[in-house]
Short mmCIF file of C-alpha atoms in Angstrom, two decimals:
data_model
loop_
_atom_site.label_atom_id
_atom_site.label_comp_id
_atom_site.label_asym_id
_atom_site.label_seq_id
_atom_site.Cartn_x
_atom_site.Cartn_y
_atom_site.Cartn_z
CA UNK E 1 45.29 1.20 -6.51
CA UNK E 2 43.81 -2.15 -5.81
CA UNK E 3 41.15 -0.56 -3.43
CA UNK E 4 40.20 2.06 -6.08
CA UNK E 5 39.37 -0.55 -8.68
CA UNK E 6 37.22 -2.90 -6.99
CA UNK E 7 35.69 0.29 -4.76
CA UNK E 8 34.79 1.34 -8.88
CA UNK E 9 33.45 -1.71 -10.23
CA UNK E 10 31.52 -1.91 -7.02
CA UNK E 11 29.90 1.50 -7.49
CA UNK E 12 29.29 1.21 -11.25
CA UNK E 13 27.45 -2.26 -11.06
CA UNK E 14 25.58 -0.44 -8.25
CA UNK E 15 24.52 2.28 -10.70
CA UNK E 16 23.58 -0.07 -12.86
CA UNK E 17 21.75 -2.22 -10.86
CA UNK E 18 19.95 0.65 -8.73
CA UNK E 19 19.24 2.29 -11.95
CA UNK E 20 17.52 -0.42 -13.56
CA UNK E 21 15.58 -0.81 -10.19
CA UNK E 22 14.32 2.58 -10.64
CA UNK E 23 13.52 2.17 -14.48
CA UNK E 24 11.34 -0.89 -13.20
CA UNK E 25 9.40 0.87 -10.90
CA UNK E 26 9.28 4.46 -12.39
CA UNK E 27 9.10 4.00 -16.05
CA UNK E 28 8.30 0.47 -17.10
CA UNK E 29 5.48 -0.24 -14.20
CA UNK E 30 4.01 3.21 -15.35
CA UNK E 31 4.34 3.04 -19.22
CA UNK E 32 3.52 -0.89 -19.15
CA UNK E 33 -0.34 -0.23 -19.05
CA UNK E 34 -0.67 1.89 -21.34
CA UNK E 35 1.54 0.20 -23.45
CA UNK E 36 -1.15 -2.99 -22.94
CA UNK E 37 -4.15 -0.38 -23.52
CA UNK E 38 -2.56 0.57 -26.72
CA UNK E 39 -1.81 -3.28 -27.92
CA UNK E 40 2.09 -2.19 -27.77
CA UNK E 41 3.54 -3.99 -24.20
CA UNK E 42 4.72 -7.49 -26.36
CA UNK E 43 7.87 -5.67 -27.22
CA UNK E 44 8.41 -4.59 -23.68
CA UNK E 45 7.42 -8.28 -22.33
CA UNK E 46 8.88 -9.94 -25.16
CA UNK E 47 12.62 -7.95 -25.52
CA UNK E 48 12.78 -5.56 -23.10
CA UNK E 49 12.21 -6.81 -19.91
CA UNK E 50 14.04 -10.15 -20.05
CA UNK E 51 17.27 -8.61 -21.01
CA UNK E 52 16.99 -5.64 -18.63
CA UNK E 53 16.28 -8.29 -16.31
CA UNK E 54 20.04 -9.79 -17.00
CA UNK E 55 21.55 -7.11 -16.49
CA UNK E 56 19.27 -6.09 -13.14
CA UNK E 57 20.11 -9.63 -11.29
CA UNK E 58 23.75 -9.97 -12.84
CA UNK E 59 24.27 -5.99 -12.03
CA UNK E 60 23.22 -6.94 -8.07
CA UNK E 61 25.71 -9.97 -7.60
CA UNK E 62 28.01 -8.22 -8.99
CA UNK E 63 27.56 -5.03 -6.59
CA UNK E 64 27.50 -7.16 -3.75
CA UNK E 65 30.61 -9.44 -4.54
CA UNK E 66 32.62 -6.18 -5.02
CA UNK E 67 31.20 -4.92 -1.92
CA UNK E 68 32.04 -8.14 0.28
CA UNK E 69 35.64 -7.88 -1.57
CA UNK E 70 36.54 -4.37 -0.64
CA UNK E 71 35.30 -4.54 3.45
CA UNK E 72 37.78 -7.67 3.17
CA UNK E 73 40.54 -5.60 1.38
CA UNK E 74 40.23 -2.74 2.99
CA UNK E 75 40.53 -3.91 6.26
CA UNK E 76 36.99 -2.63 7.16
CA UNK E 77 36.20 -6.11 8.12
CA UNK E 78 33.52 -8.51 6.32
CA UNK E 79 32.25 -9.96 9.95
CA UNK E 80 32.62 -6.47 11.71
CA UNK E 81 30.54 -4.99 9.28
CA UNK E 82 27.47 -7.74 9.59
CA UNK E 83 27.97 -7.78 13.15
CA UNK E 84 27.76 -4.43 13.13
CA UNK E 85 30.98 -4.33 15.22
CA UNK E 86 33.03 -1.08 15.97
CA UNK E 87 33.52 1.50 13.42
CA UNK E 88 32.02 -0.79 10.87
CA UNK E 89 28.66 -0.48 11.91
CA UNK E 90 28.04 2.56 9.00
CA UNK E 91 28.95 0.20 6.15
CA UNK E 92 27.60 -2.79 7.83
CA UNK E 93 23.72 -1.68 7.93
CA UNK E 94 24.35 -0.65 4.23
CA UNK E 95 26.12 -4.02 3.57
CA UNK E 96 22.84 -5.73 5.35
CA UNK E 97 20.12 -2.95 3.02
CA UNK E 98 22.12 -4.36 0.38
CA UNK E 99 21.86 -8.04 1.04
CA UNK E 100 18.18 -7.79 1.51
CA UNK E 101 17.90 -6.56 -1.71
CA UNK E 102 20.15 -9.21 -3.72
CA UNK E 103 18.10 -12.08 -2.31
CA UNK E 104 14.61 -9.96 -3.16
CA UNK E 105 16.51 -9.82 -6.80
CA UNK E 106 17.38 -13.70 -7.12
CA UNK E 107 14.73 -15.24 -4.44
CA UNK E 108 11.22 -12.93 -5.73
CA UNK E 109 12.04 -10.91 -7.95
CA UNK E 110 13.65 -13.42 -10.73
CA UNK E 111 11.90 -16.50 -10.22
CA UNK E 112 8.23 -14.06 -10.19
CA UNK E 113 9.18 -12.41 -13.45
CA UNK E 114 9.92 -15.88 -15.10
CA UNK E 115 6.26 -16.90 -14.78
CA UNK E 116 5.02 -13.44 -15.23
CA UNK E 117 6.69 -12.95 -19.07
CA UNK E 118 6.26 -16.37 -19.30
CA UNK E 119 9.80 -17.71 -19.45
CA UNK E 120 8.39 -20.63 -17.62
CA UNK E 121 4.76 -22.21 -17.75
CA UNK E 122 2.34 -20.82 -15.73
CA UNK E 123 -1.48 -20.04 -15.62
CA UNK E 124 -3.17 -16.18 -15.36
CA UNK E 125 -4.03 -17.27 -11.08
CA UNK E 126 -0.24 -18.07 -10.68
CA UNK E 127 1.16 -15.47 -13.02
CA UNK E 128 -0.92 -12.27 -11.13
CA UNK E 129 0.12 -14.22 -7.98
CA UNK E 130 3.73 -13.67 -9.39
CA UNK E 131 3.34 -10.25 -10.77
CA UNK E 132 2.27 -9.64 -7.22
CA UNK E 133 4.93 -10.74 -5.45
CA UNK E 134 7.53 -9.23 -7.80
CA UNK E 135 6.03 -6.09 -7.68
CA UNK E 136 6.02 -5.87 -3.65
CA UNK E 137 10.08 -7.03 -3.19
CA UNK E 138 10.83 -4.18 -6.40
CA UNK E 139 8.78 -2.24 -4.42
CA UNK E 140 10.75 -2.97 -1.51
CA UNK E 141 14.59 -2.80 -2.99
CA UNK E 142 13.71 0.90 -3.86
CA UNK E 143 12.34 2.33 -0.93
CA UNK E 144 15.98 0.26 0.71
CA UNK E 145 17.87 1.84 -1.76
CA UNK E 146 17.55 5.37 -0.13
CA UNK E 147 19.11 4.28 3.41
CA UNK E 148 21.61 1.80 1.43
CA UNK E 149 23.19 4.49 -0.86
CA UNK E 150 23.19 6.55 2.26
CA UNK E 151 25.74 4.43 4.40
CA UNK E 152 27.07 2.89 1.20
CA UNK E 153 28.63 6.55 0.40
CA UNK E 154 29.08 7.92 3.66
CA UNK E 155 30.87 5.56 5.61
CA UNK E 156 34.04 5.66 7.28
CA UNK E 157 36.46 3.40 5.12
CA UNK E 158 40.33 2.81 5.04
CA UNK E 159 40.21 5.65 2.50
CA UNK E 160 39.31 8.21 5.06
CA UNK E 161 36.06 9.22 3.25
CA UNK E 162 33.19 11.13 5.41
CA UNK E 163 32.55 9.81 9.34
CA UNK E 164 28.89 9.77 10.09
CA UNK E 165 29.04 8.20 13.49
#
């Protein structure tokens, strides 16, 4: 019963996070300009934005914490998996997708946004510099998201879910 619950909380902060990733790059990066060419984006920048952006970085820890717990509790193996060792090798490239994309989240993504909805001081060179930068690691995290949810869901586990390899 254990298993199931952290398996859950892992797949639901996943949805969350992945689905504010995709809200990011499919809806706000599209609707943002024309939300500036109609004199309507300071809501978005202002209150949107920062506190999807809580729940986006939070949602990714949280994902991955749950993830590292249930290879440990499972008896998948935490090292197996990043060494891509044995029948862990499945879960352990998804494990890897996935840690990519936490430290794009809380190394680029984060400290670029900061500057760019100026939660910290910074001038229009540095801030397009940052909008930049964010953009390319979102950019990133969702074209790693495909192959991650791939071996996330279909890899062998205690549980005897789907084999792939």
């Amino acid at each position: 019963m254990e298993l199931i619950f952290i398996r859950w909380i892992h797949i639901l902060a996943g949805i969350v996070w992945i689905g504010l990733l995709y809200y990011f790059n499919f809806v706000q990066a599209v609707a943002l300009p024309k939300a500036k060419a109609d004199n309507t984006a300071a809501g978005i920048t202002k209150h949107v934005a920062p506190q999807a952006l809580v729940w986006f970085r939070w949602a990714a820890l949280l994902t991955w914490v749950m993830g590292a717990i249930y290879l440990v509790r499972a008896n998948i193996g935490f090292v197996d998996a990043f060494l891509l060792q044995g029948p862990a090798v499945p879960i352990g490239i998804g494990a890897w997708l996935g840690t990519i994309m936490l430290l794009n989240v809380w190394g680029l993504i984060w400290p670029n946004q900061k500057k760019v909805l100026g939660l910290v001081q910074a001038d229009d060179a540095a801030k397009a510099k940052a909008a930049r930068i964010a953009f390319l690691a979102s950019r990133t995290n969702t074209m790693l998201s495909i192959p991650m949810l791939f071996f996330m869901i279909t890899s062998t586990t205690a549980h005897g879910l789907p084999r792939i390899f």
